[in-house]
Amino acid sequence: MRILVIEDEPQLAGHISRALARRGHNVSAVHDGAVGLQAALTDPPDLIVLDLNLPSLDGLSVLAKIRQAASPARVLVLTARGEVEHRVKGLDAGADDYLSKPFSIEELAARVDALGRRTAAPAAGDLLKVGDLHMDVQHRRVARAGKAIALSPRELDVLQVLMQEPGRVFSRTELCERVWQRDHEYDTRTVEIFITRLRKKVDAGFATPLIYTLRSVGYTLRLPT
């Protein structure tokens, strides 16, 4: 993968870059928010490792502008330990995953690999349908009633899990395991954030909602009964 590291601590950025390069990735690093944003938009990478505490332009602003530009890059945000509010804001702004500082380089590399891992490519033309909601799995495109819906990579992952088994109720834990492909320390708000983002994009403006919450149980995508 082509990876852009936006981290204001040169030593840490160097450690991250070397570790990811050893795994076969093509890595570049910058230490300034505004410079990082320009690099991300000029030549979009596959994945961005983004610190939230940056000079010139803070990480949340960088992330918001990347998503406004409809960049397909996956974004792993780095936050200070215990800053739950910052993690939530990062996820709200469009991050696909987060990692709290201090962290081990091995864990960061593993999370990068997990973010870059795609579901095995299905046969051409593979299409998921639930009512008027369609997903082209191979090309990762979503439309409802013929109108294209722009989703972040992680939003696509969550929606794909729900659409593959319409009517099935997924608990927060199972969605985390299926989408992030591991058990982790996420608070329950993580899944709620992604479901809320999907509702705004998939259900808002349509008379018939497709995404439902079963209180204290989980989430499902189905046609109304």
JSON list of N, CA, C and O in Angstrom, two decimals, residues 2 41 55 89 91 105 127 162 170 175 177 189 219:
[
{"chain": "A", "resi": 2, "resn": "ARG", "atom": "N", "xyz": [0.33, 2.32, -0.53]},
{"chain": "A", "resi": 2, "resn": "ARG", "atom": "CA", "xyz": [0.94, 3.65, -0.43]},
{"chain": "A", "resi": 2, "resn": "ARG", "atom": "C", "xyz": [0.38, 4.31, 0.82]},
{"chain": "A", "resi": 2, "resn": "ARG", "atom": "O", "xyz": [-0.82, 4.49, 0.95]},
{"chain": "A", "resi": 41, "resn": "LEU", "atom": "N", "xyz": [-4.32, 15.24, -0.75]},
{"chain": "A", "resi": 41, "resn": "LEU", "atom": "CA", "xyz": [-5.26, 15.58, -1.81]},
{"chain": "A", "resi": 41, "resn": "LEU", "atom": "C", "xyz": [-4.60, 15.61, -3.19]},
{"chain": "A", "resi": 41, "resn": "LEU", "atom": "O", "xyz": [-5.26, 15.33, -4.19]},
{"chain": "A", "resi": 55, "resn": "PRO", "atom": "N", "xyz": [0.85, 20.97, 13.89]},
{"chain": "A", "resi": 55, "resn": "PRO", "atom": "CA", "xyz": [0.99, 22.41, 13.65]},
{"chain": "A", "resi": 55, "resn": "PRO", "atom": "C", "xyz": [0.32, 22.83, 12.34]},
{"chain": "A", "resi": 55, "resn": "PRO", "atom": "O", "xyz": [0.06, 21.99, 11.48]},
{"chain": "A", "resi": 89, "resn": "LYS", "atom": "N", "xyz": [-14.51, 12.31, 18.36]},
{"chain": "A", "resi": 89, "resn": "LYS", "atom": "CA", "xyz": [-14.53, 13.35, 17.33]},
{"chain": "A", "resi": 89, "resn": "LYS", "atom": "C", "xyz": [-13.84, 12.86, 16.06]},
{"chain": "A", "resi": 89, "resn": "LYS", "atom": "O", "xyz": [-14.29, 13.17, 14.95]},
{"chain": "A", "resi": 91, "resn": "LEU", "atom": "N", "xyz": [-13.63, 9.73, 14.98]},
{"chain": "A", "resi": 91, "resn": "LEU", "atom": "CA", "xyz": [-14.53, 8.79, 14.30]},
{"chain": "A", "resi": 91, "resn": "LEU", "atom": "C", "xyz": [-15.69, 9.53, 13.66]},
{"chain": "A", "resi": 91, "resn": "LEU", "atom": "O", "xyz": [-16.11, 9.22, 12.55]},
{"chain": "A", "resi": 105, "resn": "ILE", "atom": "N", "xyz": [4.84, -0.17, 18.05]},
{"chain": "A", "resi": 105, "resn": "ILE", "atom": "CA", "xyz": [4.91, -0.10, 16.60]},
{"chain": "A", "resi": 105, "resn": "ILE", "atom": "C", "xyz": [4.30, -1.35, 15.98]},
{"chain": "A", "resi": 105, "resn": "ILE", "atom": "O", "xyz": [3.67, -1.29, 14.93]},
{"chain": "A", "resi": 127, "resn": "LEU", "atom": "N", "xyz": [-23.42, -8.18, -6.66]},
{"chain": "A", "resi": 127, "resn": "LEU", "atom": "CA", "xyz": [-24.22, -7.05, -6.21]},
{"chain": "A", "resi": 127, "resn": "LEU", "atom": "C", "xyz": [-25.07, -7.45, -5.02]},
{"chain": "A", "resi": 127, "resn": "LEU", "atom": "O", "xyz": [-25.72, -8.50, -5.05]},
{"chain": "A", "resi": 162, "resn": "LEU", "atom": "N", "xyz": [-23.89, -5.75, 7.08]},
{"chain": "A", "resi": 162, "resn": "LEU", "atom": "CA", "xyz": [-25.34, -5.72, 7.31]},
{"chain": "A", "resi": 162, "resn": "LEU", "atom": "C", "xyz": [-26.11, -6.20, 6.08]},
{"chain": "A", "resi": 162, "resn": "LEU", "atom": "O", "xyz": [-27.10, -6.93, 6.20]},
{"chain": "A", "resi": 170, "resn": "PHE", "atom": "N", "xyz": [-27.09, -7.93, 14.42]},
{"chain": "A", "resi": 170, "resn": "PHE", "atom": "CA", "xyz": [-25.70, -8.01, 14.81]},
{"chain": "A", "resi": 170, "resn": "PHE", "atom": "C", "xyz": [-25.48, -7.23, 16.10]},
{"chain": "A", "resi": 170, "resn": "PHE", "atom": "O", "xyz": [-25.86, -6.06, 16.18]},
{"chain": "A", "resi": 175, "resn": "LEU", "atom": "N", "xyz": [-20.25, -6.93, 15.28]},
{"chain": "A", "resi": 175, "resn": "LEU", "atom": "CA", "xyz": [-19.91, -6.00, 14.22]},
{"chain": "A", "resi": 175, "resn": "LEU", "atom": "C", "xyz": [-18.44, -5.58, 14.32]},
{"chain": "A", "resi": 175, "resn": "LEU", "atom": "O", "xyz": [-17.74, -5.49, 13.31]},
{"chain": "A", "resi": 177, "resn": "GLU", "atom": "N", "xyz": [-16.00, -7.36, 15.58]},
{"chain": "A", "resi": 177, "resn": "GLU", "atom": "CA", "xyz": [-15.17, -8.49, 15.18]},
{"chain": "A", "resi": 177, "resn": "GLU", "atom": "C", "xyz": [-15.20, -8.71, 13.67]},
{"chain": "A", "resi": 177, "resn": "GLU", "atom": "O", "xyz": [-14.19, -9.05, 13.06]},
{"chain": "A", "resi": 189, "resn": "ARG", "atom": "N", "xyz": [-19.61, 3.24, 21.90]},
{"chain": "A", "resi": 189, "resn": "ARG", "atom": "CA", "xyz": [-19.95, 4.39, 21.06]},
{"chain": "A", "resi": 189, "resn": "ARG", "atom": "C", "xyz": [-19.37, 4.27, 19.67]},
{"chain": "A", "resi": 189, "resn": "ARG", "atom": "O", "xyz": [-19.85, 4.88, 18.73]},
{"chain": "A", "resi": 219, "resn": "TYR", "atom": "N", "xyz": [-28.03, -4.27, 15.87]},
{"chain": "A", "resi": 219, "resn": "TYR", "atom": "CA", "xyz": [-28.47, -3.54, 14.67]},
{"chain": "A", "resi": 219, "resn": "TYR", "atom": "C", "xyz": [-28.76, -4.51, 13.54]},
{"chain": "A", "resi": 219, "resn": "TYR", "atom": "O", "xyz": [-28.16, -5.58, 13.42]}
]
